[in-house]
Structures are given as C-alpha cells and as structure tokens.
XYZ file of C-alpha atoms in Angstrom:
562
model
C -101.492 -170.989 150.867
C -99.752 -173.513 153.066
C -97.363 -172.242 155.741
C -94.832 -174.259 157.720
C -95.521 -173.755 160.593
C -99.032 -172.603 160.140
C -98.621 -169.703 162.680
C -94.891 -169.041 163.197
C -93.635 -167.527 166.475
C -91.601 -164.404 165.781
C -89.767 -163.505 169.022
C -88.086 -160.260 170.037
C -85.590 -159.079 167.422
C -87.294 -160.821 164.541
C -89.616 -158.078 163.392
C -87.971 -157.916 159.996
C -88.624 -161.651 159.315
C -92.266 -161.189 160.357
C -92.663 -158.303 157.989
C -91.228 -160.200 155.026
C -93.163 -163.347 155.951
C -96.397 -161.381 155.972
C -95.582 -159.732 152.593
C -94.837 -163.141 150.975
C -97.917 -164.736 152.504
C -100.057 -161.886 151.143
C -98.565 -161.847 147.631
C -97.654 -165.463 146.747
C -100.210 -167.652 144.890
C -102.326 -169.996 146.911
C -100.551 -173.118 145.607
C -97.195 -171.982 147.037
C -95.663 -173.220 150.254
C -93.969 -170.752 152.636
C -91.710 -172.068 155.407
C -90.112 -170.139 158.279
C -86.853 -170.884 160.056
C -85.848 -174.087 158.230
C -82.938 -175.639 160.114
C -80.601 -177.839 158.062
C -77.658 -179.983 159.185
C -75.063 -180.747 156.532
C -72.273 -182.937 158.023
C -71.117 -181.173 161.161
C -72.361 -177.754 160.088
C -75.753 -176.280 160.891
C -77.618 -173.747 158.782
C -80.887 -171.864 158.998
C -82.992 -170.537 156.147
C -85.028 -167.598 157.380
C -87.754 -168.001 154.738
C -88.148 -170.688 152.113
C -90.539 -170.411 149.156
C -91.627 -173.540 147.283
C -93.380 -172.494 144.047
C -94.969 -175.316 142.022
C -93.976 -175.337 138.327
C -91.459 -172.557 139.131
C -88.832 -173.483 141.705
C -87.446 -172.782 145.193
C -86.054 -169.599 146.845
C -84.071 -169.493 150.092
C -84.259 -165.953 151.562
C -81.968 -164.511 154.233
C -83.566 -161.517 156.058
C -81.594 -158.705 157.640
C -83.322 -155.913 159.547
C -82.050 -152.441 160.342
C -79.919 -150.381 157.937
C -77.537 -152.616 155.975
C -74.469 -151.249 154.246
C -71.247 -152.489 152.594
C -67.792 -150.972 152.812
C -64.867 -152.547 150.883
C -66.665 -155.902 150.794
C -67.501 -155.875 154.539
C -71.215 -155.982 155.417
C -72.547 -153.851 158.260
C -75.872 -153.724 160.121
C -76.927 -150.547 161.981
C -79.732 -149.772 164.378
C -80.421 -146.721 166.598
C -77.432 -147.432 168.898
C -74.673 -149.169 167.024
C -73.099 -150.226 163.740
C -71.640 -153.751 163.710
C -69.933 -156.046 161.234
C -72.006 -159.025 160.027
C -71.371 -162.017 157.858
C -72.341 -161.554 154.228
C -76.073 -162.443 154.021
C -75.518 -163.442 150.446
C -72.971 -166.033 151.517
C -75.296 -167.169 154.346
C -78.200 -167.646 151.925
C -75.971 -169.413 149.419
C -74.563 -171.811 151.978
C -77.890 -172.621 153.549
C -79.458 -173.301 150.161
C -76.591 -175.620 149.224
C -77.015 -177.463 152.581
C -80.742 -177.798 151.981
C -80.191 -179.299 148.541
C -77.726 -181.829 149.918
C -80.062 -182.777 152.734
C -83.079 -183.170 150.426
C -81.081 -185.297 148.036
C -80.050 -187.591 150.888
C -83.631 -187.740 152.241
C -85.396 -188.229 148.961
C -82.785 -190.431 147.284
C -82.875 -188.395 144.088
C -80.869 -185.561 142.516
C -82.503 -182.144 142.884
C -82.781 -180.724 139.332
C -85.417 -178.098 140.125
C -84.517 -174.439 139.834
C -83.270 -172.968 143.116
C -82.132 -169.505 144.034
C -80.613 -167.820 147.045
C -81.813 -164.319 147.925
C -81.479 -161.558 150.517
C -84.278 -159.370 151.873
C -83.372 -156.007 153.394
C -86.879 -154.717 154.335
C -85.603 -151.438 155.934
C -82.812 -150.619 153.470
C -83.000 -148.863 150.094
C -80.723 -150.362 147.467
C -80.126 -148.494 144.168
C -81.428 -150.186 141.027
C -77.978 -150.124 139.428
C -76.183 -151.662 142.457
C -74.228 -154.806 141.757
C -71.419 -156.830 143.280
C -69.516 -159.927 142.459
C -71.589 -163.057 143.103
C -74.768 -161.120 143.724
C -76.679 -159.481 140.949
C -79.237 -156.794 141.992
C -82.162 -159.157 141.169
C -81.270 -161.326 144.174
C -81.817 -158.460 146.607
C -85.275 -157.501 147.886
C -84.802 -154.039 149.359
C -87.323 -151.809 151.237
C -89.487 -151.413 148.208
C -89.233 -154.963 146.853
C -89.909 -156.559 150.233
C -93.373 -155.001 150.426
C -94.760 -157.026 147.510
C -92.052 -159.568 146.753
C -93.883 -162.414 144.859
C -93.100 -161.308 141.267
C -89.472 -160.480 142.156
C -89.007 -163.875 143.764
C -90.363 -165.606 140.630
C -88.169 -163.556 138.323
C -85.089 -164.441 140.463
C -85.876 -168.139 140.376
C -86.425 -168.167 136.664
C -83.557 -165.884 135.691
C -80.883 -166.550 138.326
C -81.731 -169.955 139.781
C -79.567 -172.981 139.251
C -81.238 -176.155 138.026
C -82.676 -177.268 134.720
C -86.420 -177.665 135.329
C -89.367 -176.145 137.231
C -90.354 -177.579 140.586
C -92.824 -180.427 139.882
C -95.900 -180.366 142.176
C -95.426 -184.023 143.082
C -91.802 -183.427 144.062
C -92.880 -180.338 146.008
C -95.188 -182.541 148.101
C -92.314 -184.918 148.869
C -90.209 -181.961 150.056
C -93.065 -180.613 152.203
C -93.414 -183.953 154.007
C -89.766 -183.873 154.845
C -89.779 -180.237 155.976
C -92.903 -180.751 158.174
C -91.137 -183.500 160.066
C -94.446 -185.118 160.984
C -94.114 -187.532 163.851
C -97.219 -189.619 164.591
C -97.313 -190.855 168.190
C -99.977 -192.304 170.335
C -101.786 -189.368 171.908
C -102.623 -189.737 175.611
C -104.925 -186.743 176.175
C -104.476 -186.664 179.944
C -100.758 -186.077 179.576
C -100.563 -183.990 176.383
C -102.980 -181.466 177.854
C -100.544 -180.793 180.673
C -98.071 -179.039 178.328
C -100.815 -176.813 176.902
C -101.986 -175.891 180.441
C -98.445 -175.131 181.503
C -98.226 -172.720 178.569
C -101.539 -171.177 179.629
C -100.179 -170.691 183.132
C -97.094 -169.004 181.722
C -99.226 -166.635 179.634
C -101.319 -165.794 182.724
C -98.220 -164.951 184.790
C -97.130 -162.541 182.040
C -100.236 -160.500 182.935
C -98.309 -159.224 185.960
C -97.227 -156.337 183.741
C -100.678 -154.964 184.218
C -100.120 -154.725 187.975
C -96.852 -152.923 187.507
C -98.308 -150.514 184.984
C -101.148 -149.604 187.365
C -99.262 -149.534 190.665
C -99.707 -145.791 191.103
C -103.530 -145.991 190.699
C -105.530 -146.272 193.900
C -108.819 -147.367 192.434
C -109.015 -149.665 189.423
C -111.516 -152.000 187.918
C -109.927 -154.671 185.756
C -112.592 -155.818 183.325
C -111.972 -158.959 181.270
C -113.630 -161.972 179.787
C -113.592 -165.521 180.992
C -110.118 -166.993 181.209
C -108.324 -163.691 181.092
C -106.380 -164.310 184.281
C -108.434 -161.976 186.597
C -108.310 -164.333 189.609
C -104.549 -164.751 189.244
C -104.159 -161.006 189.051
C -106.376 -160.467 192.095
C -104.355 -162.942 194.181
C -101.055 -161.390 193.011
C -102.270 -157.888 193.773
C -103.280 -158.888 197.263
C -99.813 -160.388 197.821
C -97.992 -157.221 196.549
C -100.103 -154.967 198.809
C -99.623 -157.203 201.821
C -95.833 -157.242 201.309
C -95.937 -153.468 201.563
C -97.182 -153.849 205.162
C -100.796 -153.016 204.378
C -103.877 -154.594 205.892
C -105.488 -156.192 202.880
C -108.831 -157.879 202.381
C -109.163 -160.285 199.460
C -112.886 -160.879 198.785
C -115.231 -162.820 196.602
C -118.908 -163.899 196.680
C -118.776 -167.554 195.632
C -118.038 -170.138 198.330
C -116.030 -172.461 196.017
C -113.922 -169.539 194.805
C -113.488 -168.333 198.384
C -111.962 -171.629 199.419
C -109.749 -171.621 196.368
C -108.419 -168.203 197.304
C -107.818 -169.368 200.886
C -105.900 -172.377 199.594
C -103.745 -170.079 197.422
C -102.685 -167.772 200.195
C -102.497 -170.506 202.853
C -98.917 -171.398 202.027
C -97.602 -167.794 201.948
C -95.407 -166.296 204.547
C -97.215 -164.193 207.135
C -95.976 -160.859 205.751
C -97.464 -161.686 202.337
C -100.899 -162.833 203.569
C -104.002 -160.642 203.485
C -105.616 -160.163 206.915
C -108.792 -161.635 205.406
C -109.354 -163.927 202.400
C -112.685 -165.389 201.431
C -116.406 -164.657 201.073
C -117.690 -161.236 201.859
C -120.369 -162.743 204.099
C -117.782 -164.489 206.232
C -115.910 -161.250 206.707
C -119.117 -159.546 207.832
C -119.947 -162.334 210.306
C -116.336 -162.273 211.576
C -116.791 -158.565 212.594
C -119.848 -159.444 214.643
C -122.860 -158.819 212.309
C -125.395 -161.478 213.229
C -126.626 -164.081 210.773
C -129.910 -163.619 209.057
C -131.981 -165.284 206.401
C -133.572 -164.339 203.104
C -132.048 -162.624 200.149
C -133.275 -159.179 201.307
C -131.368 -159.639 204.525
C -128.103 -160.393 202.730
C -128.507 -157.741 200.040
C -129.890 -154.842 202.106
C -129.986 -155.418 205.896
C -126.638 -157.057 206.358
C -124.660 -154.304 204.541
C -126.660 -151.695 206.537
C -125.635 -153.374 209.809
C -122.028 -153.580 208.614
C -121.923 -149.926 207.747
C -123.138 -149.023 211.229
C -120.563 -151.344 212.831
C -117.791 -149.883 210.659
C -118.284 -146.439 212.229
C -116.869 -147.817 215.507
C -113.924 -149.769 214.038
C -110.528 -148.776 215.533
C -107.746 -147.756 213.132
C -105.834 -151.057 213.478
C -109.052 -152.966 212.641
C -109.628 -151.146 209.337
C -108.422 -152.281 205.989
C -105.810 -150.331 204.072
C -106.634 -151.955 200.740
C -109.489 -154.039 199.266
C -109.194 -156.541 196.417
C -112.407 -158.065 195.029
C -112.503 -160.987 192.555
C -115.627 -161.589 190.484
C -116.637 -158.075 191.547
C -119.758 -158.071 189.335
C -121.385 -160.304 191.922
C -121.167 -157.613 194.624
C -124.346 -155.735 195.415
C -124.108 -151.941 195.279
C -124.819 -151.690 199.023
C -122.014 -154.137 199.784
C -119.526 -151.710 198.206
C -120.691 -148.864 200.456
C -120.417 -151.028 203.543
C -117.117 -152.539 202.586
C -115.542 -149.175 201.908
C -116.728 -147.956 205.256
C -114.448 -150.627 206.814
C -111.334 -149.100 205.224
C -108.952 -146.542 206.666
C -109.837 -144.131 203.811
C -113.334 -144.777 202.429
C -113.188 -141.931 199.920
C -109.742 -142.484 198.401
C -108.262 -145.716 199.759
C -106.895 -148.514 197.549
C -109.612 -150.678 195.986
C -109.090 -153.081 193.103
C -112.066 -154.768 191.461
C -111.617 -157.694 189.022
C -114.772 -158.341 187.095
C -116.560 -159.607 184.004
C -119.869 -157.857 183.608
C -120.930 -160.480 181.108
C -120.898 -163.147 183.851
C -123.661 -161.613 185.974
C -125.352 -164.969 186.291
C -126.928 -164.281 189.651
C -128.660 -161.142 188.330
C -129.746 -159.937 191.740
C -128.889 -156.271 191.361
C -131.223 -155.289 188.598
C -128.363 -154.352 186.295
C -126.787 -151.975 188.825
C -123.306 -153.526 188.454
C -123.505 -153.086 184.699
C -124.110 -149.335 185.176
C -120.557 -148.292 185.996
C -121.321 -144.588 185.565
C -122.837 -144.376 189.051
C -122.136 -145.856 192.457
C -118.731 -146.550 194.081
C -117.097 -147.872 190.908
C -117.897 -144.755 188.869
C -114.554 -143.262 189.969
C -112.470 -146.458 189.328
C -109.973 -146.274 186.468
C -110.975 -148.918 183.862
C -108.367 -151.371 182.698
C -109.504 -153.810 179.985
C -108.085 -157.330 179.754
C -108.995 -158.706 176.370
C -106.788 -161.804 176.031
C -108.195 -165.227 176.860
C -105.371 -167.315 178.344
C -107.045 -170.196 180.198
C -108.775 -172.013 177.346
C -107.579 -173.541 174.136
C -108.658 -171.714 170.967
C -111.165 -174.476 170.098
C -112.912 -173.993 173.496
C -112.711 -170.194 173.408
C -114.408 -170.088 170.042
C -117.567 -171.722 171.499
C -118.165 -168.870 173.961
C -116.573 -166.040 171.986
C -120.083 -164.730 170.969
C -120.765 -164.124 174.683
C -117.436 -162.481 175.520
C -117.537 -159.266 173.507
C -115.961 -157.871 170.370
C -112.485 -157.345 171.906
C -112.090 -160.906 173.159
C -108.907 -162.536 171.837
C -108.091 -166.256 172.346
C -104.324 -166.677 172.922
C -104.050 -170.344 173.914
C -102.974 -173.297 171.848
C -105.334 -174.711 169.192
C -106.266 -177.667 171.360
C -108.652 -180.598 170.929
C -111.997 -180.224 169.136
C -114.980 -179.450 171.279
C -117.335 -182.448 171.437
C -121.066 -182.128 171.207
C -123.566 -184.843 172.197
C -127.048 -183.909 170.916
C -129.733 -185.434 173.116
C -133.041 -184.373 174.783
C -132.597 -182.234 177.856
C -134.389 -184.789 180.034
C -131.778 -187.400 179.044
C -128.779 -185.141 179.316
C -127.859 -186.066 182.911
C -127.623 -189.799 182.127
C -125.761 -189.150 178.878
C -123.344 -186.755 180.616
C -122.538 -189.526 183.118
C -121.757 -191.840 180.166
C -119.493 -189.158 178.758
C -117.527 -188.936 181.990
C -116.989 -192.642 182.082
C -115.966 -192.790 178.458
C -113.464 -190.005 179.016
C -111.871 -191.957 181.860
C -111.636 -195.012 179.570
C -109.860 -192.792 176.979
C -107.149 -192.003 179.481
C -108.265 -188.832 181.237
C -107.706 -188.934 184.960
C -110.921 -188.680 186.998
C -109.581 -185.683 188.895
C -109.168 -183.809 185.593
C -112.932 -183.858 184.967
C -115.867 -181.761 186.180
C -119.500 -182.450 185.233
C -121.515 -179.236 185.483
C -125.275 -178.966 185.108
C -127.456 -175.993 184.213
C -130.660 -176.933 186.000
C -131.118 -179.973 188.314
C -128.084 -181.130 190.331
C -126.318 -184.354 189.598
C -127.207 -187.020 192.265
C -123.721 -186.829 193.796
C -124.003 -183.013 194.098
C -127.548 -183.311 195.431
C -126.440 -185.699 198.202
C -124.003 -183.073 199.532
C -126.682 -180.415 199.307
C -129.376 -182.419 201.139
C -126.848 -183.404 203.896
C -125.924 -179.745 204.349
C -122.308 -180.711 203.696
C -121.272 -177.600 201.745
C -117.870 -177.295 203.465
C -117.071 -180.959 202.827
C -118.238 -180.613 199.224
C -115.770 -177.820 198.486
C -112.961 -179.469 200.477
C -113.344 -182.536 198.277
C -113.206 -180.423 195.123
C -110.054 -178.629 196.146
C -108.439 -181.873 197.280
C -108.476 -182.727 193.595
C -108.745 -186.411 194.155
C -111.702 -187.404 191.980
C -114.226 -186.246 189.395
C -116.373 -183.239 190.412
C -120.105 -182.743 190.083
C -121.432 -179.235 190.301
C -123.689 -176.502 188.917
C -122.484 -173.691 186.716
C -123.694 -171.111 189.271
C -121.287 -172.415 191.841
C -118.297 -172.906 189.520
C -117.573 -169.253 188.669
C -113.871 -168.448 188.818
C -113.007 -172.231 188.889
C -111.713 -174.581 186.214
C -110.739 -178.136 185.363
C -108.885 -179.693 182.452
C -112.058 -181.319 181.135
C -115.615 -180.077 181.579
C -118.728 -181.996 180.644
C -121.368 -179.294 180.399
C -124.729 -180.982 180.950
C -127.445 -178.628 179.607
C -130.384 -180.284 181.314
C -132.646 -177.238 181.097
C -132.863 -173.807 182.656
C -134.960 -172.632 185.593
C -135.030 -169.138 184.079
C -134.408 -168.643 180.346
C -133.577 -165.007 181.076
C -130.403 -166.244 182.837
C -129.567 -169.017 180.387
C -127.129 -167.075 178.198
C -124.974 -166.051 181.181
C -124.989 -169.551 182.553
C -123.889 -170.984 179.221
C -121.080 -168.389 179.111
C -119.806 -169.608 182.502
C -120.238 -173.278 181.724
C -118.572 -173.175 178.303
C -115.521 -171.363 179.644
C -114.519 -173.575 182.555
C -112.574 -176.190 180.635
C -108.884 -175.725 179.938
C -108.177 -178.589 177.543
C -111.386 -180.342 176.494
C -115.046 -179.278 176.483
C -117.929 -181.671 176.041
C -121.344 -180.147 175.542
C -124.369 -182.436 176.199
C -127.852 -181.263 175.484
C -130.612 -180.472 172.987
C -129.416 -178.475 170.028
C -132.746 -176.630 169.826
C -132.626 -175.571 173.441
C -129.010 -174.494 173.116
C -129.813 -172.317 170.055
C -132.802 -170.788 171.939
C -130.635 -169.994 174.968
C -127.359 -169.095 173.261
C -128.455 -167.745 169.891
C -127.436 -168.523 166.360
C -123.783 -167.754 167.094
C -123.620 -170.618 169.572
C -125.417 -172.886 167.086
C -122.775 -172.004 164.514
C -119.915 -172.585 166.957
C -121.313 -176.015 167.907
C -121.762 -176.883 164.266
C -117.952 -176.810 163.962
C -117.550 -179.173 166.928
C -117.074 -182.940 166.799
C -120.335 -184.856 167.013
C -119.803 -187.488 169.626
C -121.527 -190.526 171.028
C -119.715 -191.955 174.038
C -119.023 -195.622 173.641
C -118.403 -197.544 176.858
C -116.555 -200.865 176.978
C -118.707 -203.787 177.997
C -118.151 -205.359 181.400
C-alpha cells in the first residue's frame, strides 16, 4: 500500500494519529493510498486532514483524529486527559470543512468536477461510543471509536458507500491524478555536495540528542557505553569530558588512534580553560608526558610501557592524579593499559571511568580477545549501557554494514543516496578508486568531502607521507579539511567524511578482513562507493555483505575527456 509520506513523522502529542494510521495501514487493501496530515488552503482559510484514505473503485474518506477521552455535553465537545478537561471544536465539523476544502482544491487543480464518493469521519481511538449513539449531522457510522479504530478498513468502506456524497466510485485513473497533486513532487537539479549537508545537519542533531544518556547515567561512576559504528560514541565521550571538567575535576580524555587523538584535541582546543580536560589525546603521549621513556616493538608498548607507568604512578602527587578518565574507542586499549591508567587516578578502585567502545571494531586484534571478555579485568565492574541507534550514516550506507553491527543495530538517518559498487580485480582497485574520486569531483562533490581508504597497500599520496615520516603533517592536513584525503581503514577509526571511496585492494590478514570492512563501510555520512572484487568481498564479509552489495548501484566512473 502506498503511503504519503512513506514514513510519516508523528511528534509529541500525536500518538492517537499514529495508532489510527498504523491500524489503517495494516487493514486497508494494497491498492489503497493512505495520506497523513494533508494541508489544504481554500481561499484565505487553511485546513488539515489528519488522515485521508483514497480507495480505488470505492471513494475517499477524510478522517479527523482526537485522542484522550472525548465527550459531548449539550452540543459542546470536550477532550480530557489525565490533568484537564477542555472544550474543543466539533471534530465532525472540522472533518466536514476540511473535506469540502479538499474537494474545492482538487477541482481547481484538476480542472474537473469531483463526482467520486467522499465521506468525512471522526476517529476516537481511546473513547467508547455506544452503538445506538447519534446526533444531528453525524450518524454513528461516521465515528470510529476505540473498538472500530483497531481494524477500521471495513467500517471506512461502509461509511464511504452508505454515507458519502458523490455519485460514482473513485476511478483508479482519477485516483492517480489526485495522488500526483497530493505528493507535490518538485523535480530540481540535485547537487549532491549541497543536498548532503542538510542530511548531515540532521544527523548531527540526532547525535546531540544522545546527551540524554549522559544525564541518565550521571550518578554512575564506572560505565562502558557500547555501541555500533556511527552511534555517536565519540561525541558522547567529548561531551562527558567537558561535563566532568566543568565540575572542577582533573579529566583525562584518551584514545589509541593518532588521527582520532588529533581530532579530539581540535574539539577541545576552542573550549574555555575550565571546560578543558587536563589531557586530551593518545594514551602513549600521556605516558611519555609523565616521563616514561620511549621504546620500540609491540611488546614494549603492550607490556613494558604499562608496567613502567604503573611503577611511576605510585609516586604521583595528589594534584598530578586524574579524578576522572574518559576513553574513546576503548576496545583498542590493552588490558595492562587499563591497570596502569587507573593507577594514575586519585581513586584507582572506585574513581570515575567512562569507556566508549564497539567490541565489533577490534581491527587491531592485539589483545587475543581480552577486550571482548568483559567478565574479567578492569571493565568487569563497569555498568553496561548499550547504544543501538546509528545516527552518522544514511540508511542506505548503514544497510551495507548492518550484518557486522549486531542484531540490535538500528539505522536512524535519512534514506540517502544509493551505495555505489564498482566490481573490479583487487590488483586494479587502487587505479579504479582514483578514477572514482575524480568522477565524484566532476559530479559536484567538493574534494574536501571525499576520503579514499584502502584495505591493504597505501595509496601513493598516503605512502609518501609515511616514507617521509611526516605523520603529524599528514593528520594536520586531514583535519585542515582543505582537500581529498587518502588513508587506510586501520587509521580512520572514529573519523568520517561525507563521501568515502572504500578501495578493497586486498587484505594482509584475512582473519582481520571482516573488522576492516566494518570500519571502512561505516565511515561515509552521505555517499559510499565500494571498489573491489565481488568474490573477495564475499569471502571477507560473507553472504550478507554480498546481498547488501547486490542492492547497490553498479557504477563505472566516466571521466570527461581533456
């Protein structure tokens, strides 16, 4: 069944409309059209039809919905809730007037008299109305009460056929003409680089609404917020650090990834002094800043360095200790890091610690699954808070990595642009991805909206930074947001761009491929382009990824000559 709009927004105070909408959608035949909140202007007057049913070969019904307990005394209608009883305009008169306005408008728009059967109705989904009730101008059959509103289709049809004005059923061809007018379709030239900005602004607004989680957990000292990609964990981590700092506490805001560390530093850099954490950035930099010497080799960083930090922490003075710790991408922290970091706090056993993590993004896999076992170690005592909503990505993008994100994952963004898939051999993927980037710029995307991420060998631009040892410059250029970015999925955790070209040019370790794909597929906010071999992608991501990509738009980038 067609709905206008396809997914209506029912705000606060419109629960009754949503209930009746759902009942109609579930009970009407598939060839019907159901419209919500149809606004009509008739001369200087404005009207709104809560729900409009267009039933081919039957007719039309305009339905006014009133929630709460509805009553009538001496011709005056009342609406009651838990706190008050107030006078309201007659919903019958409202429905009658709005239907009359709709008929006038349609006749003007279509240039033809409306002879189809039409009826005005009232739905009272929380009020019982006796079967023998009647009043002037409103027979009982025009009222859908608490019982009738639960499965209203047959009652709506009876009302149209028995009470509706008009001489003939609603012809399917005439219905289609009405639908085109109601839909108000406006075809404009789409400039993706600008239209995506509105979607991303809405995503940011959704993310900010997550602050309710921080308020709800403010009395808990140790919490691990676990959520999938795009659930707003980094925003929450930064906001938590700000709230704690404003309380006069010495706060450390930590992460593992260098690119994410600089992003966090940029975020807090503009804050007033009383809102800033005393440290923001990579855990390793914090350790070095306390005087632990540099070392080399993974064993040094995972074992020896935290041991040295724990020894040093024993001699820290009270004013040098942290009152609270906030860790973003906490799944990347080695178990021994937690012990050493907590030793640097004023209360290692019960101090404030907040971990924001996604245990499905353990792409580094250095800890032998230790972070996934939350029943032991420092995080065993943390209160778990689950963040299931995906807010960063459009629905089209989120659907590609939904198989990796767990059963409770819920995309909440706008529908968005189709994901594009370029099927090519892995050894050609780097060149093809470069063509994709150029084609996107020709389409109208700004170069600083685009990131090209690889899964194996670095792009030549990325490789040049690496070989020159210019890591700091590399990340400064990214955060300056002045041009396209070339990176690897392993270094892009916690980061995002409007457009991501994911270049699947192989995997050094197939055991890590699934997690790398999860990160890479979830970095784009508005448009995702996947470049690679379909067989390799199925081997790495499974049949669910194959199915998701089968619904994508097959693309071959075409570049203008010259």
